[in-house]
Amino acid sequence: MAATRVTIWHNPRCSNSRGALQLLRERGIEPVVVDYLSEPPDRATLLQVAADSGLGLRGLVRDKEALFGELGLAGAGEDALLAAMLAHPLLINRPVVITARGTRLCRPPETVLELLD
């Protein structure tokens, strides 16, 4: 697994994100760490990750974020969710871990282990 590229969409202020990163490193994996708040994904990447994770955009959006409510996204369609997530990367849930074995939202952090076995 160490030779396989692993990417994590990371927010260092998030305990789940720190936990997933720590679990990867404890297993000898140094992932590509993407600070998605300062380097947000483009449209195609976000759509691909949403599809690959099996969650869709609705499953990747942080619906408990105050901004979600402020933007009135509770009943929003996919296009509105996509536009909001691209404009406000804070609305993208984390951590997302991408490996050759799959893509997962790693909440709780131990979910990352499913990608390593």
PDB file of C-alpha atoms in Angstrom:
ATOM      1  CA  MET A   1       0.000   0.000   0.000  1.00  0.00           C
ATOM      2  CA  ALA A   2       2.887   2.385   0.688  1.00  0.00           C
ATOM      3  CA  ALA A   3       3.654   2.565  -3.055  1.00  0.00           C
ATOM      4  CA  THR A   4       0.036   3.432  -3.862  1.00  0.00           C
ATOM      5  CA  ARG A   5      -0.948   7.068  -3.917  1.00  0.00           C
ATOM      6  CA  VAL A   6      -3.284   8.045  -1.104  1.00  0.00           C
ATOM      7  CA  THR A   7      -4.871  11.498  -0.974  1.00  0.00           C
ATOM      8  CA  ILE A   8      -6.707  13.075   1.949  1.00  0.00           C
ATOM      9  CA  TRP A   9      -8.849  16.189   1.779  1.00  0.00           C
ATOM     10  CA  HIS A  10      -7.800  17.563   5.127  1.00  0.00           C
ATOM     11  CA  ASN A  11      -8.769  20.302   7.548  1.00  0.00           C
ATOM     12  CA  PRO A  12      -6.210  20.442  10.371  1.00  0.00           C
ATOM     13  CA  ARG A  13      -8.817  22.026  12.672  1.00  0.00           C
ATOM     14  CA  CYS A  14     -11.087  18.967  12.401  1.00  0.00           C
ATOM     15  CA  SER A  15     -10.517  16.121  14.883  1.00  0.00           C
ATOM     16  CA  ASN A  16     -11.878  13.523  12.436  1.00  0.00           C
ATOM     17  CA  SER A  17      -9.505  14.746   9.767  1.00  0.00           C
ATOM     18  CA  ARG A  18      -6.526  14.721  12.136  1.00  0.00           C
ATOM     19  CA  GLY A  19      -7.494  11.230  13.289  1.00  0.00           C
ATOM     20  CA  ALA A  20      -7.684   9.803   9.761  1.00  0.00           C
ATOM     21  CA  LEU A  21      -4.342  11.374   8.864  1.00  0.00           C
ATOM     22  CA  GLN A  22      -2.776   9.937  12.019  1.00  0.00           C
ATOM     23  CA  LEU A  23      -4.109   6.447  11.247  1.00  0.00           C
ATOM     24  CA  LEU A  24      -2.617   6.610   7.755  1.00  0.00           C
ATOM     25  CA  ARG A  25       0.762   7.730   9.069  1.00  0.00           C
ATOM     26  CA  GLU A  26       0.768   5.084  11.820  1.00  0.00           C
ATOM     27  CA  ARG A  27       0.510   2.517   9.030  1.00  0.00           C
ATOM     28  CA  GLY A  28       3.498   3.975   7.198  1.00  0.00           C
ATOM     29  CA  ILE A  29       1.459   5.844   4.600  1.00  0.00           C
ATOM     30  CA  GLU A  30       2.376   9.441   3.874  1.00  0.00           C
ATOM     31  CA  PRO A  31      -0.615  10.682   1.890  1.00  0.00           C
ATOM     32  CA  VAL A  32      -0.882  13.653  -0.394  1.00  0.00           C
ATOM     33  CA  VAL A  33      -2.498  16.134   1.982  1.00  0.00           C
ATOM     34  CA  VAL A  34      -4.846  18.573   0.276  1.00  0.00           C
ATOM     35  CA  ASP A  35      -6.018  21.525   2.336  1.00  0.00           C
ATOM     36  CA  TYR A  36      -9.303  21.652   0.478  1.00  0.00           C
ATOM     37  CA  LEU A  37     -10.261  24.969   2.094  1.00  0.00           C
ATOM     38  CA  SER A  38      -7.321  26.773   0.469  1.00  0.00           C
ATOM     39  CA  GLU A  39      -7.096  24.429  -2.557  1.00  0.00           C
ATOM     40  CA  PRO A  40     -10.729  23.502  -3.256  1.00  0.00           C
ATOM     41  CA  PRO A  41     -11.550  20.837  -5.824  1.00  0.00           C
ATOM     42  CA  ASP A  42     -12.802  21.871  -9.226  1.00  0.00           C
ATOM     43  CA  ARG A  43     -16.250  20.932 -10.471  1.00  0.00           C
ATOM     44  CA  ALA A  44     -15.185  17.729 -12.214  1.00  0.00           C
ATOM     45  CA  THR A  45     -13.166  16.513  -9.225  1.00  0.00           C
ATOM     46  CA  LEU A  46     -15.937  17.210  -6.727  1.00  0.00           C
ATOM     47  CA  LEU A  47     -18.472  15.388  -8.890  1.00  0.00           C
ATOM     48  CA  GLN A  48     -16.094  12.435  -9.346  1.00  0.00           C
ATOM     49  CA  VAL A  49     -15.406  12.145  -5.611  1.00  0.00           C
ATOM     50  CA  ALA A  50     -19.124  12.388  -4.836  1.00  0.00           C
ATOM     51  CA  ALA A  51     -19.790   9.550  -7.282  1.00  0.00           C
ATOM     52  CA  ASP A  52     -16.796   7.412  -6.269  1.00  0.00           C
ATOM     53  CA  SER A  53     -17.665   7.686  -2.578  1.00  0.00           C
ATOM     54  CA  GLY A  54     -21.203   6.510  -3.289  1.00  0.00           C
ATOM     55  CA  LEU A  55     -22.552   9.420  -1.257  1.00  0.00           C
ATOM     56  CA  GLY A  56     -23.413  11.909  -3.965  1.00  0.00           C
ATOM     57  CA  LEU A  57     -23.243  15.618  -3.268  1.00  0.00           C
ATOM     58  CA  ARG A  58     -25.938  15.437  -0.585  1.00  0.00           C
ATOM     59  CA  GLY A  59     -23.784  12.959   1.350  1.00  0.00           C
ATOM     60  CA  LEU A  60     -20.665  15.109   1.081  1.00  0.00           C
ATOM     61  CA  VAL A  61     -22.224  18.403   2.120  1.00  0.00           C
ATOM     62  CA  ARG A  62     -21.834  19.611   5.714  1.00  0.00           C
ATOM     63  CA  ASP A  63     -25.489  20.170   6.474  1.00  0.00           C
ATOM     64  CA  LYS A  64     -24.773  21.081  10.100  1.00  0.00           C
ATOM     65  CA  GLU A  65     -22.610  24.018   9.004  1.00  0.00           C
ATOM     66  CA  ALA A  66     -24.339  27.355   9.741  1.00  0.00           C
ATOM     67  CA  LEU A  67     -23.676  28.468   6.171  1.00  0.00           C
ATOM     68  CA  PHE A  68     -25.760  25.541   4.889  1.00  0.00           C
ATOM     69  CA  GLY A  69     -28.817  26.971   6.623  1.00  0.00           C
ATOM     70  CA  GLU A  70     -27.974  30.561   5.755  1.00  0.00           C
ATOM     71  CA  LEU A  71     -27.882  29.632   2.064  1.00  0.00           C
ATOM     72  CA  GLY A  72     -31.204  27.758   2.339  1.00  0.00           C
ATOM     73  CA  LEU A  73     -29.743  24.495   1.031  1.00  0.00           C
ATOM     74  CA  ALA A  74     -31.959  22.045   2.937  1.00  0.00           C
ATOM     75  CA  GLY A  75     -34.254  21.490  -0.027  1.00  0.00           C
ATOM     76  CA  ALA A  76     -31.750  22.395  -2.715  1.00  0.00           C
ATOM     77  CA  GLY A  77     -31.180  20.287  -5.786  1.00  0.00           C
ATOM     78  CA  GLU A  78     -27.860  18.861  -6.958  1.00  0.00           C
ATOM     79  CA  ASP A  79     -26.972  21.895  -9.086  1.00  0.00           C
ATOM     80  CA  ALA A  80     -27.480  24.305  -6.182  1.00  0.00           C
ATOM     81  CA  LEU A  81     -25.509  22.054  -3.816  1.00  0.00           C
ATOM     82  CA  LEU A  82     -22.660  21.795  -6.307  1.00  0.00           C
ATOM     83  CA  ALA A  83     -22.549  25.554  -6.827  1.00  0.00           C
ATOM     84  CA  ALA A  84     -22.583  26.187  -3.075  1.00  0.00           C
ATOM     85  CA  MET A  85     -19.841  23.644  -2.361  1.00  0.00           C
ATOM     86  CA  LEU A  86     -17.635  25.083  -5.103  1.00  0.00           C
ATOM     87  CA  ALA A  87     -18.184  28.642  -3.899  1.00  0.00           C
ATOM     88  CA  HIS A  88     -17.856  27.722  -0.215  1.00  0.00           C
ATOM     89  CA  PRO A  89     -15.503  24.736   0.291  1.00  0.00           C
ATOM     90  CA  LEU A  90     -16.305  24.895   4.015  1.00  0.00           C
ATOM     91  CA  LEU A  91     -19.506  23.072   3.017  1.00  0.00           C
ATOM     92  CA  ILE A  92     -17.526  20.015   1.858  1.00  0.00           C
ATOM     93  CA  ASN A  93     -17.454  17.317   4.498  1.00  0.00           C
ATOM     94  CA  ARG A  94     -14.115  15.912   5.599  1.00  0.00           C
ATOM     95  CA  PRO A  95     -11.915  14.038   5.670  1.00  0.00           C
ATOM     96  CA  VAL A  96     -12.239  12.435   2.273  1.00  0.00           C
ATOM     97  CA  VAL A  97      -9.604   9.776   1.575  1.00  0.00           C
ATOM     98  CA  ILE A  98      -8.948   8.654  -1.979  1.00  0.00           C
ATOM     99  CA  THR A  99      -7.019   5.442  -2.724  1.00  0.00           C
ATOM    100  CA  ALA A 100      -6.817   2.860  -5.472  1.00  0.00           C
ATOM    101  CA  ARG A 101      -9.181   0.753  -3.305  1.00  0.00           C
ATOM    102  CA  GLY A 102     -11.855   3.423  -3.170  1.00  0.00           C
ATOM    103  CA  THR A 103     -12.962   6.808  -1.928  1.00  0.00           C
ATOM    104  CA  ARG A 104     -14.501   7.309   1.503  1.00  0.00           C
ATOM    105  CA  LEU A 105     -15.711  10.050   3.779  1.00  0.00           C
ATOM    106  CA  CYS A 106     -13.778   8.984   6.875  1.00  0.00           C
ATOM    107  CA  ARG A 107     -16.157   9.909   9.659  1.00  0.00           C
ATOM    108  CA  PRO A 108     -15.364   8.371  12.049  1.00  0.00           C
ATOM    109  CA  PRO A 109     -11.629   8.373  11.271  1.00  0.00           C
ATOM    110  CA  GLU A 110     -11.414   4.579  11.591  1.00  0.00           C
ATOM    111  CA  THR A 111     -13.352   4.340   8.320  1.00  0.00           C
ATOM    112  CA  VAL A 112      -9.997   4.908   6.607  1.00  0.00           C
ATOM    113  CA  LEU A 113      -9.006   1.383   7.639  1.00  0.00           C
ATOM    114  CA  GLU A 114     -11.565  -0.010   5.147  1.00  0.00           C
ATOM    115  CA  LEU A 115      -9.361   1.407   2.398  1.00  0.00           C
ATOM    116  CA  LEU A 116      -6.198  -0.204   3.728  1.00  0.00           C
ATOM    117  CA  ASP A 117      -7.110  -3.855   4.383  1.00  0.00           C
TER     118      ASP A 117
END
